[in-house]
GROMACS .gro file of N, CA, C and O in nm:
model
  456
    1UNK      N    1  -1.315  -1.642  -0.684
    1UNK     CA    2  -1.153  -1.550  -0.561
    1UNK      C    3  -1.125  -1.542  -0.685
    1UNK      O    4  -1.072  -1.661  -0.791
    2UNK      N    5  -0.968  -1.422  -0.660
    2UNK     CA    6  -0.913  -1.404  -0.787
    2UNK      C    7  -0.804  -1.500  -0.785
    2UNK      O    8  -0.735  -1.517  -0.650
    3UNK      N    9  -0.751  -1.499  -0.838
    3UNK     CA   10  -0.594  -1.558  -0.817
    3UNK      C   11  -0.503  -1.465  -0.780
    3UNK      O   12  -0.496  -1.391  -0.725
    4UNK      N   13  -0.328  -1.571  -0.676
    4UNK     CA   14  -0.299  -1.548  -0.611
    4UNK      C   15  -0.227  -1.307  -0.654
    4UNK      O   16  -0.198  -1.336  -0.577
    5UNK      N   17  -0.211  -1.388  -0.757
    5UNK     CA   18  -0.084  -1.298  -0.849
    5UNK      C   19  -0.187  -1.146  -0.822
    5UNK      O   20  -0.087  -1.043  -0.870
    6UNK      N   21  -0.344  -1.157  -0.870
    6UNK     CA   22  -0.378  -1.045  -0.854
    6UNK      C   23  -0.379  -0.959  -0.734
    6UNK      O   24  -0.520  -0.900  -0.703
    7UNK      N   25  -0.423  -1.078  -0.645
    7UNK     CA   26  -0.498  -0.976  -0.488
    7UNK      C   27  -0.302  -0.884  -0.417
    7UNK      O   28  -0.214  -0.930  -0.448
    8UNK      N   29  -0.329  -0.779  -0.403
    8UNK     CA   30  -0.264  -0.656  -0.340
    8UNK      C   31  -0.233  -0.739  -0.175
    8UNK      O   32  -0.272  -0.717  -0.113
    9UNK      N   33  -0.110  -0.776  -0.112
    9UNK     CA   34  -0.200  -0.866  -0.042
    9UNK      C   35  -0.052  -0.782   0.059
    9UNK      O   36  -0.033  -0.786   0.233
   10UNK      N   37   0.045  -0.755   0.051
   10UNK     CA   38   0.206  -0.622   0.159
   10UNK      C   39   0.095  -0.527   0.148
   10UNK      O   40   0.111  -0.494   0.124
   11UNK      N   41   0.179  -0.565   0.338
   11UNK     CA   42   0.080  -0.362   0.377
   11UNK      C   43   0.146  -0.221   0.321
   11UNK      O   44   0.144  -0.144   0.332
   12UNK      N   45   0.294  -0.294   0.285
   12UNK     CA   46   0.366  -0.149   0.233
   12UNK      C   47   0.315  -0.109   0.079
   12UNK      O   48   0.296   0.014   0.038
   13UNK      N   49   0.297  -0.217   0.000
   13UNK     CA   50   0.157  -0.147  -0.117
   13UNK      C   51   0.073  -0.153  -0.112
   13UNK      O   52   0.014  -0.032  -0.174
   14UNK      N   53  -0.053  -0.135   0.048
   14UNK     CA   54  -0.134  -0.161   0.035
   14UNK      C   55  -0.102   0.056   0.073
   14UNK      O   56  -0.151   0.132   0.038
   15UNK      N   57   0.002   0.062   0.167
   15UNK     CA   58   0.020   0.203   0.225
   15UNK      C   59   0.040   0.299   0.100
   15UNK      O   60   0.040   0.379   0.057
   16UNK      N   61   0.120   0.186  -0.001
   16UNK     CA   62   0.160   0.276  -0.144
   16UNK      C   63   0.035   0.345  -0.156
   16UNK      O   64   0.071   0.511  -0.245
   17UNK      N   65  -0.076   0.261  -0.253
   17UNK     CA   66  -0.154   0.335  -0.359
   17UNK      C   67  -0.203   0.447  -0.176
   17UNK      O   68  -0.290   0.522  -0.248
   18UNK      N   69  -0.232   0.442  -0.088
   18UNK     CA   70  -0.341   0.494   0.014
   18UNK      C   71  -0.270   0.610   0.015
   18UNK      O   72  -0.371   0.717  -0.033
   19UNK      N   73  -0.079   0.612  -0.029
   19UNK     CA   74  -0.035   0.786   0.018
   19UNK      C   75  -0.060   0.817  -0.121
   19UNK      O   76  -0.067   0.950  -0.126
   20UNK      N   77  -0.035   0.790  -0.221
   20UNK     CA   78   0.037   0.815  -0.419
   20UNK      C   79  -0.089   0.729  -0.424
   20UNK      O   80  -0.078   0.857  -0.536
   21UNK      N   81  -0.171   0.695  -0.472
   21UNK     CA   82  -0.304   0.706  -0.582
   21UNK      C   83  -0.385   0.763  -0.592
   21UNK      O   84  -0.448   0.893  -0.508
   22UNK      N   85  -0.417   0.794  -0.734
   22UNK     CA   86  -0.544   0.900  -0.775
   22UNK      C   87  -0.664   0.805  -0.656
   22UNK      O   88  -0.665   0.679  -0.692
   23UNK      N   89  -0.753   0.894  -0.627
   23UNK     CA   90  -0.888   0.847  -0.548
   23UNK      C   91  -1.060   0.893  -0.648
   23UNK      O   92  -1.020   0.971  -0.693
   24UNK      N   93  -1.102   0.772  -0.626
   24UNK     CA   94  -1.237   0.876  -0.707
   24UNK      C   95  -1.341   0.814  -0.520
   24UNK      O   96  -1.310   0.693  -0.534
   25UNK      N   97  -1.473   0.865  -0.529
   25UNK     CA   98  -1.550   0.781  -0.431
   25UNK      C   99  -1.735   0.817  -0.457
   25UNK      O  100  -1.699   0.945  -0.507
   26UNK      N  101  -1.783   0.710  -0.480
   26UNK     CA  102  -1.894   0.720  -0.412
   26UNK      C  103  -1.956   0.738  -0.262
   26UNK      O  104  -1.885   0.706  -0.180
   27UNK      N  105  -2.112   0.677  -0.200
   27UNK     CA  106  -2.147   0.696  -0.151
   27UNK      C  107  -2.132   0.555  -0.068
   27UNK      O  108  -2.114   0.542   0.100
   28UNK      N  109  -2.079   0.484  -0.148
   28UNK     CA  110  -2.045   0.343  -0.056
   28UNK      C  111  -1.907   0.314  -0.105
   28UNK      O  112  -1.866   0.235   0.037
   29UNK      N  113  -1.820   0.390  -0.173
   29UNK     CA  114  -1.760   0.294  -0.141
   29UNK      C  115  -1.619   0.392  -0.264
   29UNK      O  116  -1.666   0.521  -0.302
   30UNK      N  117  -1.485   0.363  -0.201
   30UNK     CA  118  -1.404   0.499  -0.267
   30UNK      C  119  -1.283   0.400  -0.308
   30UNK      O  120  -1.196   0.236  -0.302
   31UNK      N  121  -1.207   0.401  -0.365
   31UNK     CA  122  -1.082   0.350  -0.498
   31UNK      C  123  -0.985   0.467  -0.487
   31UNK      O  124  -1.004   0.489  -0.515
   32UNK      N  125  -0.879   0.390  -0.507
   32UNK     CA  126  -0.744   0.446  -0.498
   32UNK      C  127  -0.670   0.375  -0.640
   32UNK      O  128  -0.700   0.197  -0.571
   33UNK      N  129  -0.573   0.425  -0.668
   33UNK     CA  130  -0.556   0.306  -0.797
   33UNK      C  131  -0.374   0.391  -0.756
   33UNK      O  132  -0.361   0.537  -0.844
   34UNK      N  133  -0.315   0.332  -0.816
   34UNK     CA  134  -0.174   0.364  -0.857
   34UNK      C  135  -0.096   0.258  -0.947
   34UNK      O  136  -0.104   0.144  -0.963
   35UNK      N  137  -0.034   0.309  -1.026
   35UNK     CA  138   0.104   0.288  -1.073
   35UNK      C  139   0.129   0.097  -1.009
   35UNK      O  140   0.156   0.194  -0.900
   36UNK      N  141   0.226   0.092  -1.074
   36UNK     CA  142   0.299  -0.049  -1.004
   36UNK      C  143   0.326  -0.119  -1.186
   36UNK      O  144   0.324  -0.089  -1.255
   37UNK      N  145   0.510  -0.180  -1.125
   37UNK     CA  146   0.589  -0.228  -1.181
   37UNK      C  147   0.545  -0.400  -1.246
   37UNK      O  148   0.541  -0.467  -1.264
   38UNK      N  149   0.511  -0.439  -1.114
   38UNK     CA  150   0.433  -0.598  -1.188
   38UNK      C  151   0.261  -0.597  -1.271
   38UNK      O  152   0.223  -0.555  -1.372
   39UNK      N  153   0.315  -0.694  -1.371
   39UNK     CA  154   0.222  -0.708  -1.505
   39UNK      C  155   0.042  -0.781  -1.376
   39UNK      O  156   0.066  -0.852  -1.352
   40UNK      N  157  -0.039  -0.718  -1.530
   40UNK     CA  158  -0.160  -0.747  -1.425
   40UNK      C  159  -0.199  -0.648  -1.357
   40UNK      O  160  -0.108  -0.611  -1.251
   41UNK      N  161  -0.337  -0.639  -1.324
   41UNK     CA  162  -0.373  -0.560  -1.198
   41UNK      C  163  -0.398  -0.610  -1.019
   41UNK      O  164  -0.464  -0.728  -1.066
   42UNK      N  165  -0.379  -0.565  -1.002
   42UNK     CA  166  -0.400  -0.585  -0.828
   42UNK      C  167  -0.460  -0.563  -0.741
   42UNK      O  168  -0.479  -0.420  -0.754
   43UNK      N  169  -0.540  -0.607  -0.680
   43UNK     CA  170  -0.655  -0.555  -0.610
   43UNK      C  171  -0.632  -0.577  -0.493
   43UNK      O  172  -0.630  -0.676  -0.455
   44UNK      N  173  -0.696  -0.533  -0.400
   44UNK     CA  174  -0.778  -0.556  -0.265
   44UNK      C  175  -0.798  -0.442  -0.214
   44UNK      O  176  -0.845  -0.331  -0.241
   45UNK      N  177  -0.933  -0.618  -0.081
   45UNK     CA  178  -1.121  -0.468  -0.095
   45UNK      C  179  -1.044  -0.472   0.117
   45UNK      O  180  -0.987  -0.514   0.158
   46UNK      N  181  -1.086  -0.319   0.188
   46UNK     CA  182  -1.039  -0.275   0.281
   46UNK      C  183  -1.230  -0.251   0.346
   46UNK      O  184  -1.262  -0.176   0.256
   47UNK      N  185  -1.255  -0.361   0.475
   47UNK     CA  186  -1.344  -0.286   0.539
   47UNK      C  187  -1.315  -0.221   0.680
   47UNK      O  188  -1.312  -0.326   0.771
   48UNK      N  189  -1.364  -0.159   0.685
   48UNK     CA  190  -1.287  -0.125   0.827
   48UNK      C  191  -1.425  -0.118   0.923
   48UNK      O  192  -1.523  -0.170   0.914
   49UNK      N  193  -1.342  -0.178   1.055
   49UNK     CA  194  -1.435  -0.143   1.131
   49UNK      C  195  -1.543  -0.120   1.152
   49UNK      O  196  -1.711  -0.116   1.235
   50UNK      N  197  -1.545   0.018   1.143
   50UNK     CA  198  -1.665   0.209   1.174
   50UNK      C  199  -1.778   0.131   1.115
   50UNK      O  200  -1.887   0.224   1.087
   51UNK      N  201  -1.731   0.051   0.953
   51UNK     CA  202  -1.887  -0.022   0.843
   51UNK      C  203  -1.976  -0.075   1.017
   51UNK      O  204  -2.068  -0.089   0.966
   52UNK      N  205  -1.846  -0.141   1.029
   52UNK     CA  206  -1.975  -0.288   1.078
   52UNK      C  207  -1.846  -0.317   1.241
   52UNK      O  208  -1.725  -0.385   1.159
   53UNK      N  209  -1.845  -0.399   1.366
   53UNK     CA  210  -1.776  -0.407   1.456
   53UNK      C  211  -1.775  -0.602   1.426
   53UNK      O  212  -1.668  -0.602   1.499
   54UNK      N  213  -1.880  -0.663   1.373
   54UNK     CA  214  -1.888  -0.730   1.339
   54UNK      C  215  -1.828  -0.850   1.238
   54UNK      O  216  -1.838  -0.828   1.148
   55UNK      N  217  -1.726  -0.930   1.271
   55UNK     CA  218  -1.613  -0.928   1.130
   55UNK      C  219  -1.700  -1.026   1.057
   55UNK      O  220  -1.691  -0.990   0.901
   56UNK      N  221  -1.824  -1.056   1.086
   56UNK     CA  222  -1.887  -1.218   0.973
   56UNK      C  223  -1.987  -1.062   0.929
   56UNK      O  224  -1.989  -1.148   0.716
   57UNK      N  225  -2.036  -0.939   0.999
   57UNK     CA  226  -2.034  -0.798   0.823
   57UNK      C  227  -1.962  -0.798   0.739
   57UNK      O  228  -2.019  -0.801   0.636
   58UNK      N  229  -1.855  -0.767   0.779
   58UNK     CA  230  -1.746  -0.730   0.737
   58UNK      C  231  -1.692  -0.791   0.602
   58UNK      O  232  -1.729  -0.808   0.483
   59UNK      N  233  -1.691  -0.953   0.651
   59UNK     CA  234  -1.632  -1.012   0.508
   59UNK      C  235  -1.772  -1.038   0.446
   59UNK      O  236  -1.795  -1.106   0.296
   60UNK      N  237  -1.869  -1.080   0.483
   60UNK     CA  238  -1.988  -1.173   0.353
   60UNK      C  239  -1.987  -0.955   0.270
   60UNK      O  240  -1.983  -1.059   0.145
   61UNK      N  241  -1.912  -0.873   0.275
   61UNK     CA  242  -1.933  -0.686   0.242
   61UNK      C  243  -1.838  -0.749   0.124
   61UNK      O  244  -1.862  -0.708   0.055
   62UNK      N  245  -1.704  -0.811   0.165
   62UNK     CA  246  -1.508  -0.879   0.069
   62UNK      C  247  -1.598  -0.931   0.013
   62UNK      O  248  -1.596  -0.906  -0.172
   63UNK      N  249  -1.700  -1.070   0.041
   63UNK     CA  250  -1.770  -1.139  -0.027
   63UNK      C  251  -1.825  -1.030  -0.135
   63UNK      O  252  -1.785  -1.109  -0.268
   64UNK      N  253  -1.938  -1.007  -0.139
   64UNK     CA  254  -1.964  -0.948  -0.264
   64UNK      C  255  -1.904  -0.883  -0.354
   64UNK      O  256  -1.972  -0.862  -0.426
   65UNK      N  257  -1.797  -0.792  -0.246
   65UNK     CA  258  -1.730  -0.712  -0.347
   65UNK      C  259  -1.669  -0.771  -0.393
   65UNK      O  260  -1.674  -0.769  -0.601
   66UNK      N  261  -1.587  -0.905  -0.420
   66UNK     CA  262  -1.526  -0.938  -0.475
   66UNK      C  263  -1.529  -1.073  -0.651
   66UNK      O  264  -1.508  -1.062  -0.665
   67UNK      N  265  -1.672  -1.054  -0.564
   67UNK     CA  266  -1.772  -1.123  -0.677
   67UNK      C  267  -1.800  -1.084  -0.833
   67UNK      O  268  -1.749  -1.121  -0.875
   68UNK      N  269  -1.790  -0.965  -0.782
   68UNK     CA  270  -1.841  -0.865  -0.823
   68UNK      C  271  -1.759  -0.878  -0.928
   68UNK      O  272  -1.694  -0.733  -1.005
   69UNK      N  273  -1.583  -0.859  -0.841
   69UNK     CA  274  -1.466  -0.762  -0.915
   69UNK      C  275  -1.368  -0.924  -1.041
   69UNK      O  276  -1.347  -0.877  -1.062
   70UNK      N  277  -1.469  -1.029  -0.971
   70UNK     CA  278  -1.410  -1.177  -1.000
   70UNK      C  279  -1.446  -1.098  -1.173
   70UNK      O  280  -1.407  -1.139  -1.298
   71UNK      N  281  -1.608  -1.070  -1.138
   71UNK     CA  282  -1.624  -1.006  -1.335
   71UNK      C  283  -1.632  -0.921  -1.400
   71UNK      O  284  -1.538  -0.951  -1.506
   72UNK      N  285  -1.549  -0.791  -1.347
   72UNK     CA  286  -1.475  -0.672  -1.377
   72UNK      C  287  -1.309  -0.748  -1.387
   72UNK      O  288  -1.296  -0.623  -1.474
   73UNK      N  289  -1.253  -0.798  -1.403
   73UNK     CA  290  -1.139  -0.838  -1.342
   73UNK      C  291  -1.033  -0.838  -1.469
   73UNK      O  292  -0.988  -0.770  -1.546
   74UNK      N  293  -1.093  -0.912  -1.603
   74UNK     CA  294  -1.013  -0.959  -1.736
   74UNK      C  295  -1.036  -0.826  -1.798
   74UNK      O  296  -0.967  -0.779  -1.938
   75UNK      N  297  -1.120  -0.676  -1.775
   75UNK     CA  298  -1.157  -0.503  -1.843
   75UNK      C  299  -1.075  -0.468  -1.720
   75UNK      O  300  -1.062  -0.333  -1.862
   76UNK      N  301  -0.968  -0.518  -1.696
   76UNK     CA  302  -0.903  -0.379  -1.622
   76UNK      C  303  -0.751  -0.428  -1.678
   76UNK      O  304  -0.683  -0.460  -1.698
   77UNK      N  305  -0.733  -0.283  -1.686
   77UNK     CA  306  -0.613  -0.246  -1.773
   77UNK      C  307  -0.489  -0.302  -1.675
   77UNK      O  308  -0.490  -0.304  -1.533
   78UNK      N  309  -0.356  -0.306  -1.698
   78UNK     CA  310  -0.273  -0.372  -1.582
   78UNK      C  311  -0.145  -0.297  -1.599
   78UNK      O  312  -0.186  -0.148  -1.601
   79UNK      N  313  -0.060  -0.362  -1.434
   79UNK     CA  314   0.053  -0.285  -1.454
   79UNK      C  315  -0.030  -0.159  -1.368
   79UNK      O  316  -0.003  -0.018  -1.363
   80UNK      N  317  -0.141  -0.203  -1.238
   80UNK     CA  318  -0.192  -0.159  -1.157
   80UNK      C  319  -0.185  -0.160  -1.034
   80UNK      O  320  -0.244  -0.258  -1.013
   81UNK      N  321  -0.216  -0.079  -0.927
   81UNK     CA  322  -0.252  -0.147  -0.782
   81UNK      C  323  -0.408  -0.138  -0.753
   81UNK      O  324  -0.401   0.013  -0.733
   82UNK      N  325  -0.480  -0.141  -0.730
   82UNK     CA  326  -0.656  -0.089  -0.630
   82UNK      C  327  -0.650  -0.101  -0.550
   82UNK      O  328  -0.693  -0.210  -0.501
   83UNK      N  329  -0.719  -0.039  -0.495
   83UNK     CA  330  -0.720  -0.075  -0.341
   83UNK      C  331  -0.905  -0.002  -0.324
   83UNK      O  332  -0.987   0.081  -0.359
   84UNK      N  333  -0.971  -0.113  -0.333
   84UNK     CA  334  -1.119  -0.063  -0.257
   84UNK      C  335  -1.177  -0.068  -0.089
   84UNK      O  336  -1.136  -0.164  -0.094
   85UNK      N  337  -1.238   0.017  -0.052
   85UNK     CA  338  -1.264   0.057   0.066
   85UNK      C  339  -1.373   0.091   0.050
   85UNK      O  340  -1.450   0.137   0.010
   86UNK      N  341  -1.466   0.085   0.163
   86UNK     CA  342  -1.609   0.083   0.208
   86UNK      C  343  -1.614   0.195   0.335
   86UNK      O  344  -1.571   0.241   0.357
   87UNK      N  345  -1.798   0.293   0.252
   87UNK     CA  346  -1.835   0.396   0.339
   87UNK      C  347  -1.952   0.277   0.478
   87UNK      O  348  -1.978   0.152   0.442
   88UNK      N  349  -1.979   0.355   0.586
   88UNK     CA  350  -2.070   0.217   0.613
   88UNK      C  351  -2.159   0.213   0.579
   88UNK      O  352  -2.257   0.104   0.568
   89UNK      N  353  -2.248   0.305   0.470
   89UNK     CA  354  -2.377   0.269   0.380
   89UNK      C  355  -2.321   0.123   0.337
   89UNK      O  356  -2.454   0.081   0.225
   90UNK      N  357  -2.233   0.147   0.343
   90UNK     CA  358  -2.195   0.013   0.234
   90UNK      C  359  -2.265  -0.201   0.272
   90UNK      O  360  -2.347  -0.210   0.154
   91UNK      N  361  -2.304  -0.114   0.402
   91UNK     CA  362  -2.356  -0.250   0.471
   91UNK      C  363  -2.539  -0.270   0.381
   91UNK      O  364  -2.527  -0.380   0.420
   92UNK      N  365  -2.559  -0.194   0.325
   92UNK     CA  366  -2.697  -0.216   0.318
   92UNK      C  367  -2.730  -0.219   0.145
   92UNK      O  368  -2.863  -0.181   0.126
   93UNK      N  369  -2.603  -0.223   0.132
   93UNK     CA  370  -2.581  -0.258  -0.062
   93UNK      C  371  -2.612  -0.401  -0.094
   93UNK      O  372  -2.593  -0.492   0.010
   94UNK      N  373  -2.733  -0.445  -0.186
   94UNK     CA  374  -2.715  -0.524  -0.290
   94UNK      C  375  -2.583  -0.525  -0.356
   94UNK      O  376  -2.560  -0.413  -0.446
   95UNK      N  377  -2.569  -0.677  -0.438
   95UNK     CA  378  -2.452  -0.659  -0.541
   95UNK      C  379  -2.499  -0.588  -0.678
   95UNK      O  380  -2.435  -0.578  -0.718
   96UNK      N  381  -2.559  -0.546  -0.680
   96UNK     CA  382  -2.597  -0.408  -0.783
   96UNK      C  383  -2.631  -0.326  -0.784
   96UNK      O  384  -2.521  -0.258  -0.870
   97UNK      N  385  -2.605  -0.321  -0.658
   97UNK     CA  386  -2.560  -0.138  -0.582
   97UNK      C  387  -2.381  -0.187  -0.610
   97UNK      O  388  -2.301  -0.054  -0.688
   98UNK      N  389  -2.326  -0.279  -0.559
   98UNK     CA  390  -2.190  -0.220  -0.584
   98UNK      C  391  -2.148  -0.286  -0.668
   98UNK      O  392  -2.020  -0.197  -0.719
   99UNK      N  393  -2.156  -0.351  -0.807
   99UNK     CA  394  -2.164  -0.384  -0.944
   99UNK      C  395  -2.129  -0.248  -0.980
   99UNK      O  396  -1.996  -0.175  -1.068
  100UNK      N  397  -2.254  -0.139  -0.975
  100UNK     CA  398  -2.276  -0.057  -1.063
  100UNK      C  399  -2.224   0.103  -1.010
  100UNK      O  400  -2.155   0.133  -1.038
  101UNK      N  401  -2.146   0.090  -0.849
  101UNK     CA  402  -2.024   0.147  -0.854
  101UNK      C  403  -1.908   0.129  -0.863
  101UNK      O  404  -1.807   0.168  -0.944
  102UNK      N  405  -1.895  -0.001  -0.836
  102UNK     CA  406  -1.710  -0.033  -0.876
  102UNK      C  407  -1.693  -0.001  -1.048
  102UNK      O  408  -1.642   0.079  -1.115
  103UNK      N  409  -1.836  -0.031  -1.137
  103UNK     CA  410  -1.812   0.005  -1.239
  103UNK      C  411  -1.836   0.184  -1.289
  103UNK      O  412  -1.728   0.239  -1.386
  104UNK      N  413  -1.796   0.249  -1.176
  104UNK     CA  414  -1.900   0.369  -1.257
  104UNK      C  415  -1.758   0.439  -1.230
  104UNK      O  416  -1.709   0.488  -1.222
  105UNK      N  417  -1.732   0.374  -1.044
  105UNK     CA  418  -1.577   0.423  -0.983
  105UNK      C  419  -1.438   0.405  -1.147
  105UNK      O  420  -1.309   0.461  -1.166
  106UNK      N  421  -1.477   0.290  -1.198
  106UNK     CA  422  -1.320   0.249  -1.272
  106UNK      C  423  -1.347   0.334  -1.372
  106UNK      O  424  -1.231   0.348  -1.452
  107UNK      N  425  -1.433   0.305  -1.397
  107UNK     CA  426  -1.457   0.463  -1.567
  107UNK      C  427  -1.385   0.601  -1.553
  107UNK      O  428  -1.349   0.632  -1.598
  108UNK      N  429  -1.388   0.603  -1.363
  108UNK     CA  430  -1.410   0.773  -1.393
  108UNK      C  431  -1.269   0.710  -1.353
  108UNK      O  432  -1.172   0.845  -1.390
  109UNK      N  433  -1.175   0.618  -1.318
  109UNK     CA  434  -0.999   0.669  -1.336
  109UNK      C  435  -0.961   0.587  -1.446
  109UNK      O  436  -0.826   0.616  -1.455
  110UNK      N  437  -1.029   0.531  -1.502
  110UNK     CA  438  -1.016   0.522  -1.644
  110UNK      C  439  -0.828   0.407  -1.637
  110UNK      O  440  -0.796   0.397  -1.738
  111UNK      N  441  -0.989   0.326  -1.580
  111UNK     CA  442  -0.899   0.206  -1.603
  111UNK      C  443  -0.976   0.069  -1.646
  111UNK      O  444  -0.914  -0.060  -1.631
  112UNK      N  445  -1.073   0.048  -1.693
  112UNK     CA  446  -1.070   0.000  -1.803
  112UNK      C  447  -1.032  -0.046  -1.978
  112UNK      O  448  -1.002   0.109  -2.005
  113UNK      N  449  -1.023  -0.051  -2.039
  113UNK     CA  450  -0.936  -0.104  -2.176
  113UNK      C  451  -1.040  -0.007  -2.268
  113UNK      O  452  -1.181  -0.059  -2.219
  114UNK      N  453  -0.967   0.065  -2.403
  114UNK     CA  454  -1.052   0.095  -2.460
  114UNK      C  455  -1.185  -0.006  -2.534
  114UNK      O  456  -1.130  -0.097  -2.585
   0.00000   0.00000   0.00000
């Protein structure tokens, strides 16, 4: 699990990223990123009910994504807030598919250290 300081928790921060952040997407994931004054990257994962109505399925998707984020977190740039949203097709993804999508999107948005 990511440390508490690495999580984007406040609804107003999530809304700010949603409204003003740059976006990139694949068929499974969408990533939005906005500048932040807080040191270190902060992340949140959103799985909507349209993905699956069952909370257990949505929570398992979040756990898969967070497990991949734990490995990618040290490579991320500081001073950014990142919102990861899922598409309905995410339900059928493996962890390696999610990892590949996250790496692709983070590179596209230039979120990795050079």
